[in-house]
Amino acid sequence: MRAFSYERPASPEGAVAASGLAKEGGRFIAGGTNLLDLMKLEVEVPTHVIDITRLGLDKIEPTAEGGLRIGALVRNSDLAADPNVRRDYGVLSRALLSGASGQLRNKATTGGNLLQRTRCSYFYDAAKACNKRLPGTGCSALQGYNRMHAVLGASDQCIAVHPSDMAVAMRVLDARVETLAASGARRAIPMADFHRLPGTTPHIETALQPGEMITAVTLPAPVPGRHVYRKVRDRASYAFALVSVAAIVGVSNGRFANVRLAFGGVAHKPWRVDGAEARLQGAAATAATANAAADAVLQGARGAGHNDFKMPLLRNMLRAVLTEA
Ligand SMILES: Cc1cc2nc3c(=O)[nH]c(=O)nc-3n(C[C@H](O)[C@H](O)[C@H](O)COP(=O)(O)OP(=O)(O)OC[C@H]3O[C@@H](n4cnc5c(N)ncnc54)[C@H](O)[C@@H]3O)c2cc1C
Ligand code: SF4
């Protein structure tokens, strides 16, 4: 690990103004469960680390609109166990509990979870070409071992996926990410626009500007319907999604109503397709309907070889989730 300086500001304003942040070398640290691993491998080499764990951003509070504001420093375990989240946002609680392990969830934070980096093994291996780690060097996964990689929204520069389970649930809930910039400006970014597709700049992963800090994530008022999070992975714990589905499904008189679907493990961001949800609205709850929705989700899907199985897997999972609902 390279040497770095460390600072622990006492306020959000102090954190974004912290020295070094304006320069490339500044990084916030929250739970540290991803950043520290990357620093040890010298994939991330910050010269200045700003500890944001004492900023008082660890509350879950109701909003005037009937939703919830979740502080950026709320731990994943606390969020999953919160009584309001369990009652009204079951899909979020289930997604969180499917992620990582108990120990990691006790450290991992809401902001850090959204900003965790991909688990592409070539990204973690400094000896391999990787456009995300070092722009312009190439993508080792394209011709390499790509079983975990994207089948939707990828580019010829990068086929990595975003690994967060929580982000998939937040996408289906239409969450907004609240931020604070060094200038003092505040923004609320819809989850749909928060993570980016790789395109020609896979190293730019989100809509955040350098030095901008996540302060909270807000959830709109609860959405009725059955909340489901289903995740297929290589083992029951401590493993990232091969494919996951976050769904809120209403059924009335044998017909789907107000269905929302988001998918993880298939793209560089949580994947949601309006057209798939539209096909389900008011349609009879049959296997043919589920297949039509899967067709819409998989439009433009392309495997890279080892990950081709993700396309039929997604289809089968969607059918299973709709059947369960
Ligand atoms: C073995 C293992 C298995 C795992 N399995 C899963 C899994 O199945 N599903 C899953 O979803 N996750 C999984 N994870 C990932 C884990 O959930 C993340 O490491 C964790 O959520 C990151 O949160 P953190 O607070 O520790 O972030 P940190 O490591 O502190 O930070 C991560 C990044 O976010 C930035 N950052 C943090 N907070 C803020 C903020 N408020 N504003 C701006 N920038 C910020 C940091 O600068 C850094 O770049 C796994 C991790 C490990 C090690
Ligand atoms: S898929 Fe993306 S992260 Fe993985 S090697 Fe290619 S460029 Fe790097």
CSV table of C-alpha atoms and ligand atoms in Angstrom, one decimal:
chain,number,residue,atom,x,y,z
A,1,MET,CA,0.0,0.0,0.0
A,2,ARG,CA,1.2,3.5,-0.8
A,3,ALA,CA,1.6,6.2,1.9
A,4,PHE,CA,-1.3,8.6,2.2
A,5,SER,CA,-2.4,11.4,4.6
A,6,TYR,CA,-5.6,11.0,6.6
A,7,GLU,CA,-8.2,13.5,7.8
A,8,ARG,CA,-11.4,13.1,9.8
A,9,PRO,CA,-13.6,16.2,9.3
A,10,ALA,CA,-16.6,16.9,11.6
A,11,SER,CA,-19.1,18.2,9.2
A,12,PRO,CA,-20.3,17.4,5.6
A,13,GLU,CA,-19.2,20.8,4.5
A,14,GLY,CA,-15.8,20.2,6.1
A,15,ALA,CA,-15.5,16.9,4.3
A,16,VAL,CA,-16.1,18.2,0.8
A,17,ALA,CA,-13.8,21.2,1.5
A,18,ALA,CA,-11.1,18.9,2.8
A,19,SER,CA,-7.7,19.6,1.5
A,20,GLY,CA,-6.6,17.3,-1.3
A,21,LEU,CA,-10.1,16.6,-2.5
A,22,ALA,CA,-9.9,19.1,-5.4
A,23,LYS,CA,-6.9,17.1,-6.6
A,24,GLU,CA,-7.2,13.7,-8.1
A,25,GLY,CA,-5.6,12.1,-5.1
A,26,GLY,CA,-8.4,12.6,-2.6
A,27,ARG,CA,-10.8,9.8,-1.6
A,28,PHE,CA,-13.6,9.6,0.9
A,29,ILE,CA,-13.6,6.5,3.1
A,30,ALA,CA,-16.7,5.1,4.7
A,31,GLY,CA,-16.8,1.4,5.7
A,32,GLY,CA,-13.6,0.9,3.8
A,33,THR,CA,-14.6,-2.7,2.8
A,34,ASN,CA,-14.0,-2.0,-0.9
A,35,LEU,CA,-11.6,1.0,-0.9
A,36,LEU,CA,-9.0,-0.6,1.5
A,37,ASP,CA,-8.9,-3.8,-0.6
A,38,LEU,CA,-8.2,-1.7,-3.7
A,39,MET,CA,-5.6,0.3,-1.9
A,40,LYS,CA,-3.7,-2.8,-0.8
A,41,LEU,CA,-3.7,-4.0,-4.5
A,42,GLU,CA,-2.6,-0.5,-5.6
A,43,VAL,CA,-5.6,-0.3,-7.9
A,44,GLU,CA,-6.6,2.8,-6.0
A,45,VAL,CA,-3.7,5.0,-4.9
A,46,PRO,CA,-5.2,8.0,-3.0
A,47,THR,CA,-2.7,10.4,-1.6
A,48,HIS,CA,-5.2,11.8,0.9
A,49,VAL,CA,-8.0,9.8,2.6
A,50,ILE,CA,-11.0,11.7,4.1
A,51,ASP,CA,-12.8,9.7,6.8
A,52,ILE,CA,-16.5,10.5,6.6
A,53,THR,CA,-17.8,8.2,9.3
A,54,ARG,CA,-18.3,10.9,12.0
A,55,LEU,CA,-20.5,13.3,10.0
A,56,GLY,CA,-23.8,12.4,11.6
A,57,LEU,CA,-25.1,11.0,8.3
A,58,ASP,CA,-26.3,7.8,9.9
A,59,LYS,CA,-30.0,8.4,10.4
A,60,ILE,CA,-33.1,6.9,8.7
A,61,GLU,CA,-35.9,9.5,8.8
A,62,PRO,CA,-39.4,9.9,7.3
A,63,THR,CA,-39.8,12.5,4.6
A,64,ALA,CA,-42.6,15.0,4.2
A,65,GLU,CA,-43.7,13.1,1.0
A,66,GLY,CA,-44.3,9.9,3.0
A,67,GLY,CA,-41.0,8.3,2.0
A,68,LEU,CA,-37.6,7.7,3.8
A,69,ARG,CA,-34.3,9.6,3.8
A,70,ILE,CA,-31.4,7.2,4.4
A,71,GLY,CA,-28.2,8.8,5.5
A,72,ALA,CA,-25.1,7.9,3.4
A,73,LEU,CA,-23.4,6.4,6.5
A,74,VAL,CA,-26.3,4.1,7.5
A,75,ARG,CA,-24.8,0.6,7.7
A,76,ASN,CA,-26.2,-2.0,5.4
A,77,SER,CA,-27.2,-4.2,8.4
A,78,ASP,CA,-29.0,-1.3,10.1
A,79,LEU,CA,-30.9,-0.5,6.9
A,80,ALA,CA,-32.0,-4.1,6.3
A,81,ALA,CA,-33.2,-4.4,9.9
A,82,ASP,CA,-35.0,-1.0,10.1
A,83,PRO,CA,-38.7,-1.7,10.9
A,84,ASN,CA,-40.0,0.8,8.3
A,85,VAL,CA,-37.8,-0.6,5.6
A,86,ARG,CA,-38.8,-4.2,6.4
A,87,ARG,CA,-42.5,-3.2,6.4
A,88,ASP,CA,-42.7,-0.8,3.4
A,89,TYR,CA,-39.6,-1.6,1.3
A,90,GLY,CA,-39.2,-5.3,1.6
A,91,VAL,CA,-37.4,-5.5,-1.8
A,92,LEU,CA,-34.6,-3.3,-0.3
A,93,SER,CA,-34.3,-5.3,2.9
A,94,ARG,CA,-34.1,-8.6,1.0
A,95,ALA,CA,-31.5,-7.2,-1.5
A,96,LEU,CA,-29.3,-6.0,1.3
A,97,LEU,CA,-29.5,-9.3,3.2
A,98,SER,CA,-28.5,-11.2,0.1
A,99,GLY,CA,-25.3,-9.2,-0.2
A,100,ALA,CA,-21.8,-10.0,1.1
A,101,SER,CA,-21.7,-11.4,4.7
A,102,GLY,CA,-23.0,-10.4,8.1
A,103,GLN,CA,-19.6,-8.9,9.0
A,104,LEU,CA,-19.3,-6.9,5.8
A,105,ARG,CA,-22.8,-5.6,6.1
A,106,ASN,CA,-22.0,-4.3,9.6
A,107,LYS,CA,-19.3,-2.1,8.1
A,108,ALA,CA,-20.6,-1.3,4.6
A,109,THR,CA,-22.5,1.9,4.2
A,110,THR,CA,-25.3,3.1,1.9
A,111,GLY,CA,-23.1,5.6,0.0
A,112,GLY,CA,-20.1,3.2,-0.2
A,113,ASN,CA,-22.3,0.3,-1.5
A,114,LEU,CA,-23.6,2.5,-4.4
A,115,LEU,CA,-20.0,3.4,-5.3
A,116,GLN,CA,-18.3,0.0,-4.9
A,117,ARG,CA,-16.2,-0.8,-7.9
A,118,THR,CA,-16.8,-3.8,-10.3
A,119,ARG,CA,-15.5,-7.3,-9.3
A,120,CYS,CA,-14.0,-8.0,-12.8
A,121,SER,CA,-10.9,-9.9,-11.9
A,122,TYR,CA,-8.8,-8.2,-14.5
A,123,PHE,CA,-9.7,-4.8,-12.9
A,124,TYR,CA,-8.1,-6.1,-9.6
A,125,ASP,CA,-5.0,-7.5,-11.4
A,126,ALA,CA,-2.5,-4.6,-12.1
A,127,ALA,CA,-0.6,-6.9,-14.5
A,128,LYS,CA,-3.6,-7.1,-16.9
A,129,ALA,CA,-4.9,-4.6,-19.5
A,130,CYS,CA,-8.0,-2.9,-18.2
A,131,ASN,CA,-9.6,0.3,-19.7
A,132,LYS,CA,-11.4,1.0,-16.4
A,133,ARG,CA,-8.2,0.9,-14.3
A,134,LEU,CA,-6.0,2.4,-16.9
A,135,PRO,CA,-7.9,4.0,-19.8
A,136,GLY,CA,-6.6,3.1,-23.3
A,137,THR,CA,-4.9,-0.2,-22.3
A,138,GLY,CA,-7.6,-2.5,-23.6
A,139,CYS,CA,-10.1,-4.9,-22.0
A,140,SER,CA,-8.7,-8.3,-21.0
A,141,ALA,CA,-12.2,-9.7,-20.3
A,142,LEU,CA,-13.4,-9.5,-23.9
A,143,GLN,CA,-11.1,-12.4,-25.0
A,144,GLY,CA,-10.6,-13.7,-21.5
A,145,TYR,CA,-12.7,-15.4,-18.8
A,146,ASN,CA,-15.9,-13.4,-18.8
A,147,ARG,CA,-18.4,-15.6,-16.9
A,148,MET,CA,-19.4,-12.8,-14.5
A,149,HIS,CA,-19.7,-10.1,-17.1
A,150,ALA,CA,-22.3,-8.0,-18.8
A,151,VAL,CA,-24.8,-9.1,-21.5
A,152,LEU,CA,-26.6,-5.8,-21.7
A,153,GLY,CA,-25.4,-2.2,-22.3
A,154,ALA,CA,-21.7,-3.2,-22.6
A,155,SER,CA,-19.2,-1.6,-25.0
A,156,ASP,CA,-16.1,-2.8,-26.9
A,157,GLN,CA,-14.1,-0.9,-24.2
A,158,CYS,CA,-15.6,-2.7,-21.1
A,159,ILE,CA,-18.0,-5.5,-20.3
A,160,ALA,CA,-17.9,-5.2,-16.5
A,161,VAL,CA,-21.1,-5.3,-14.3
A,162,HIS,CA,-22.0,-3.3,-11.3
A,163,PRO,CA,-21.9,-5.6,-8.3
A,164,SER,CA,-24.3,-4.0,-5.8
A,165,ASP,CA,-27.5,-5.8,-4.8
A,166,MET,CA,-28.8,-2.7,-2.9
A,167,ALA,CA,-28.6,-0.5,-6.0
A,168,VAL,CA,-30.9,-2.9,-7.9
A,169,ALA,CA,-33.6,-2.5,-5.3
A,170,MET,CA,-33.1,1.2,-5.1
A,171,ARG,CA,-33.5,1.4,-8.9
A,172,VAL,CA,-36.8,-0.4,-8.7
A,173,LEU,CA,-37.9,1.9,-5.9
A,174,ASP,CA,-37.0,5.1,-8.0
A,175,ALA,CA,-34.7,6.3,-5.2
A,176,ARG,CA,-32.8,9.6,-5.5
A,177,VAL,CA,-29.2,10.1,-4.5
A,178,GLU,CA,-28.6,13.4,-2.6
A,179,THR,CA,-25.2,14.9,-2.9
A,180,LEU,CA,-23.1,17.9,-1.7
A,181,ALA,CA,-20.3,19.4,-3.8
A,182,ALA,CA,-17.3,21.4,-2.7
A,183,SER,CA,-19.0,24.5,-4.0
A,184,GLY,CA,-21.8,23.9,-1.4
A,185,ALA,CA,-24.2,23.0,-4.3
A,186,ARG,CA,-26.7,20.2,-3.5
A,187,ARG,CA,-28.2,17.8,-6.0
A,188,ALA,CA,-30.8,15.0,-6.0
A,189,ILE,CA,-29.9,12.5,-8.8
A,190,PRO,CA,-32.5,9.9,-9.9
A,191,MET,CA,-31.1,6.4,-9.5
A,192,ALA,CA,-31.8,5.9,-13.2
A,193,ASP,CA,-29.1,8.5,-14.0
A,194,PHE,CA,-26.7,7.8,-11.2
A,195,HIS,CA,-24.7,4.9,-12.7
A,196,ARG,CA,-23.4,5.2,-16.3
A,197,LEU,CA,-22.9,2.7,-19.0
A,198,PRO,CA,-19.2,2.1,-20.0
A,199,GLY,CA,-19.2,3.5,-23.5
A,200,THR,CA,-15.8,4.9,-24.3
A,201,THR,CA,-15.1,6.0,-20.7
A,202,PRO,CA,-15.6,3.0,-18.5
A,203,HIS,CA,-13.4,4.7,-15.8
A,204,ILE,CA,-16.3,7.2,-15.3
A,205,GLU,CA,-18.9,5.1,-13.4
A,206,THR,CA,-21.4,7.6,-12.0
A,207,ALA,CA,-22.8,11.1,-12.4
A,208,LEU,CA,-20.8,12.3,-9.4
A,209,GLN,CA,-18.3,15.1,-10.1
A,210,PRO,CA,-14.8,14.9,-8.5
A,211,GLY,CA,-15.1,15.7,-4.8
A,212,GLU,CA,-18.9,15.4,-4.7
A,213,MET,CA,-20.1,13.4,-1.7
A,214,ILE,CA,-23.3,11.4,-1.3
A,215,THR,CA,-25.1,12.6,1.8
A,216,ALA,CA,-28.3,10.5,1.6
A,217,VAL,CA,-30.6,8.4,-0.5
A,218,THR,CA,-34.3,9.2,-0.5
A,219,LEU,CA,-37.1,6.7,-1.2
A,220,PRO,CA,-40.5,7.9,-2.4
A,221,ALA,CA,-43.6,6.8,-0.6
A,222,PRO,CA,-44.0,3.0,-0.6
A,223,VAL,CA,-45.2,1.2,-3.7
A,224,PRO,CA,-48.0,-1.5,-3.2
A,225,GLY,CA,-47.5,-5.0,-4.5
A,226,ARG,CA,-45.4,-8.0,-3.6
A,227,HIS,CA,-41.8,-7.2,-3.0
A,228,VAL,CA,-39.3,-9.8,-4.3
A,229,TYR,CA,-35.6,-10.0,-4.6
A,230,ARG,CA,-34.2,-13.1,-6.2
A,231,LYS,CA,-30.5,-13.6,-6.7
A,232,VAL,CA,-28.6,-16.5,-8.4
A,233,ARG,CA,-25.0,-16.9,-7.3
A,234,ASP,CA,-22.3,-19.5,-7.0
A,235,ARG,CA,-22.8,-20.1,-3.3
A,236,ALA,CA,-25.4,-19.1,-0.7
A,237,SER,CA,-23.4,-16.4,1.0
A,238,TYR,CA,-20.4,-14.1,0.3
A,239,ALA,CA,-20.9,-14.2,-3.4
A,240,PHE,CA,-21.9,-11.6,-6.0
A,241,ALA,CA,-25.0,-12.0,-8.3
A,242,LEU,CA,-24.7,-13.9,-11.5
A,243,VAL,CA,-28.2,-12.5,-12.2
A,244,SER,CA,-30.6,-10.9,-9.8
A,245,VAL,CA,-34.1,-9.5,-10.0
A,246,ALA,CA,-35.7,-6.9,-7.9
A,247,ALA,CA,-39.5,-6.8,-8.5
A,248,ILE,CA,-42.6,-5.2,-7.1
A,249,VAL,CA,-45.6,-7.0,-8.6
A,250,GLY,CA,-49.3,-6.3,-8.2
A,251,VAL,CA,-51.8,-8.9,-9.4
A,252,SER,CA,-55.5,-8.1,-9.5
A,253,ASN,CA,-58.1,-10.6,-10.9
A,254,GLY,CA,-55.4,-12.7,-12.5
A,255,ARG,CA,-53.8,-9.8,-14.3
A,256,PHE,CA,-50.6,-8.0,-13.6
A,257,ALA,CA,-50.9,-4.4,-12.3
A,258,ASN,CA,-48.1,-1.8,-11.7
A,259,VAL,CA,-45.2,-4.2,-12.1
A,260,ARG,CA,-41.7,-2.9,-11.6
A,261,LEU,CA,-38.6,-4.9,-12.5
A,262,ALA,CA,-34.8,-4.2,-12.2
A,263,PHE,CA,-32.0,-6.6,-12.9
A,264,GLY,CA,-28.5,-6.9,-11.4
A,265,GLY,CA,-25.4,-8.8,-12.6
A,266,VAL,CA,-26.2,-8.2,-16.3
A,267,ALA,CA,-25.0,-4.6,-16.9
A,268,HIS,CA,-22.7,-1.8,-15.8
A,269,LYS,CA,-25.7,-0.4,-13.9
A,270,PRO,CA,-29.0,-1.7,-12.5
A,271,TRP,CA,-31.0,-2.6,-15.6
A,272,ARG,CA,-34.6,-1.5,-16.0
A,273,VAL,CA,-36.7,-1.5,-19.2
A,274,ASP,CA,-39.9,0.5,-19.3
A,275,GLY,CA,-41.1,-1.6,-22.3
A,276,ALA,CA,-41.0,-4.8,-20.3
A,277,GLU,CA,-43.1,-3.3,-17.5
A,278,ALA,CA,-45.6,-1.9,-20.0
A,279,ARG,CA,-46.0,-5.4,-21.5
A,280,LEU,CA,-47.1,-6.7,-18.1
A,281,GLN,CA,-49.5,-3.9,-17.2
A,282,GLY,CA,-53.0,-5.3,-17.3
A,283,ALA,CA,-51.9,-8.6,-19.0
A,284,ALA,CA,-53.0,-12.0,-18.0
A,285,ALA,CA,-50.6,-13.7,-15.6
A,286,THR,CA,-49.4,-16.4,-18.0
A,287,ALA,CA,-46.1,-17.9,-19.1
A,288,ALA,CA,-46.5,-16.3,-22.5
A,289,THR,CA,-46.8,-12.8,-20.8
A,290,ALA,CA,-43.6,-13.5,-18.8
A,291,ASN,CA,-41.8,-14.5,-21.9
A,292,ALA,CA,-42.8,-11.4,-23.7
A,293,ALA,CA,-41.5,-9.3,-20.8
A,294,ALA,CA,-38.3,-11.2,-20.9
A,295,ASP,CA,-38.0,-10.6,-24.6
A,296,ALA,CA,-38.2,-6.8,-23.9
A,297,VAL,CA,-35.6,-6.9,-21.2
A,298,LEU,CA,-33.2,-8.9,-23.3
A,299,GLN,CA,-33.5,-6.8,-26.4
A,300,GLY,CA,-30.0,-6.1,-27.7
A,301,ALA,CA,-28.5,-8.6,-25.2
A,302,ARG,CA,-25.1,-10.1,-26.3
A,303,GLY,CA,-22.9,-12.7,-24.6
A,304,ALA,CA,-19.1,-12.7,-24.7
A,305,GLY,CA,-18.9,-16.5,-24.4
A,306,HIS,CA,-18.6,-17.7,-20.9
A,307,ASN,CA,-21.5,-15.5,-19.8
A,308,ASP,CA,-24.0,-16.6,-22.5
A,309,PHE,CA,-25.9,-18.5,-19.8
A,310,LYS,CA,-27.1,-15.3,-18.2
A,311,MET,CA,-29.7,-14.7,-21.0
A,312,PRO,CA,-31.7,-17.9,-20.4
A,313,LEU,CA,-31.1,-17.6,-16.7
A,314,LEU,CA,-32.6,-14.1,-16.6
A,315,ARG,CA,-35.6,-15.4,-18.6
A,316,ASN,CA,-36.2,-18.3,-16.2
A,317,MET,CA,-35.8,-16.0,-13.1
A,318,LEU,CA,-38.3,-13.5,-14.4
A,319,ARG,CA,-40.8,-16.3,-15.0
A,320,ALA,CA,-40.2,-17.7,-11.5
A,321,VAL,CA,-40.6,-14.3,-9.9
A,322,LEU,CA,-43.8,-13.6,-11.7
A,323,THR,CA,-45.1,-17.0,-10.9
A,324,GLU,CA,-44.3,-16.5,-7.2
A,325,ALA,CA,-46.2,-13.2,-7.3
B,1,LIG,C1,-16.0,-10.8,0.0
B,1,LIG,C2,-17.0,-9.7,-0.4
B,1,LIG,C3,-18.2,-10.1,-0.8
B,1,LIG,C4,-19.1,-9.1,-1.2
B,1,LIG,N1,-20.4,-9.5,-1.6
B,1,LIG,C5,-21.3,-8.5,-2.0
B,1,LIG,C6,-22.5,-8.9,-2.5
B,1,LIG,O1,-22.9,-10.0,-2.7
B,1,LIG,N2,-23.4,-7.9,-2.9
B,1,LIG,C7,-23.1,-6.5,-2.7
B,1,LIG,O2,-23.9,-5.7,-3.1
B,1,LIG,N3,-21.9,-6.2,-2.3
B,1,LIG,C8,-21.0,-7.1,-1.9
B,1,LIG,N4,-19.7,-6.8,-1.4
B,1,LIG,C9,-19.3,-5.3,-1.5
B,1,LIG,C10,-19.7,-4.6,-0.3
B,1,LIG,O3,-21.1,-4.5,-0.2
B,1,LIG,C11,-19.1,-3.2,-0.5
B,1,LIG,O4,-17.7,-3.3,-0.3
B,1,LIG,C12,-19.6,-2.1,0.5
B,1,LIG,O5,-21.0,-2.0,0.3
B,1,LIG,C13,-18.9,-0.8,0.3
B,1,LIG,O6,-19.3,0.1,1.3
B,1,LIG,P1,-18.2,0.8,2.2
B,1,LIG,O7,-19.0,1.8,3.0
B,1,LIG,O8,-17.3,-0.1,2.9
B,1,LIG,O9,-17.4,1.6,1.1
B,1,LIG,P2,-15.9,2.1,1.0
B,1,LIG,O10,-15.0,1.0,0.7
B,1,LIG,O11,-15.6,3.0,2.2
B,1,LIG,O12,-16.0,3.1,-0.3
B,1,LIG,C14,-16.2,2.6,-1.5
B,1,LIG,C15,-16.1,3.8,-2.5
B,1,LIG,O13,-17.1,4.7,-2.3
B,1,LIG,C16,-16.6,6.0,-2.0
B,1,LIG,N5,-17.5,6.6,-1.0
B,1,LIG,C17,-17.9,6.0,0.1
B,1,LIG,N6,-18.9,6.7,0.7
B,1,LIG,C18,-19.0,7.8,0.0
B,1,LIG,C19,-19.9,9.0,0.0
B,1,LIG,N7,-20.8,9.1,1.0
B,1,LIG,N8,-19.8,9.9,-0.9
B,1,LIG,C20,-18.9,9.8,-2.0
B,1,LIG,N9,-18.0,8.7,-2.1
B,1,LIG,C21,-18.1,7.8,-1.1
B,1,LIG,C22,-15.1,5.7,-1.5
B,1,LIG,O14,-14.3,6.8,-1.8
B,1,LIG,C23,-14.8,4.5,-2.4
B,1,LIG,O15,-14.4,4.9,-3.7
B,1,LIG,C24,-18.8,-7.7,-1.0
B,1,LIG,C25,-17.5,-7.3,-0.6
B,1,LIG,C26,-16.6,-8.3,-0.2
B,1,LIG,C27,-15.3,-7.9,0.3
B,2,SF4,S1,-14.5,-5.6,-18.4
B,2,SF4,FE1,-14.0,-3.5,-17.8
B,2,SF4,S2,-13.1,-3.8,-15.8
B,2,SF4,FE2,-13.0,-5.8,-16.8
B,2,SF4,S3,-11.0,-5.8,-17.9
B,2,SF4,FE3,-12.5,-5.0,-19.3
B,2,SF4,S4,-12.3,-2.8,-19.1
B,2,SF4,FE4,-11.4,-3.7,-17.2
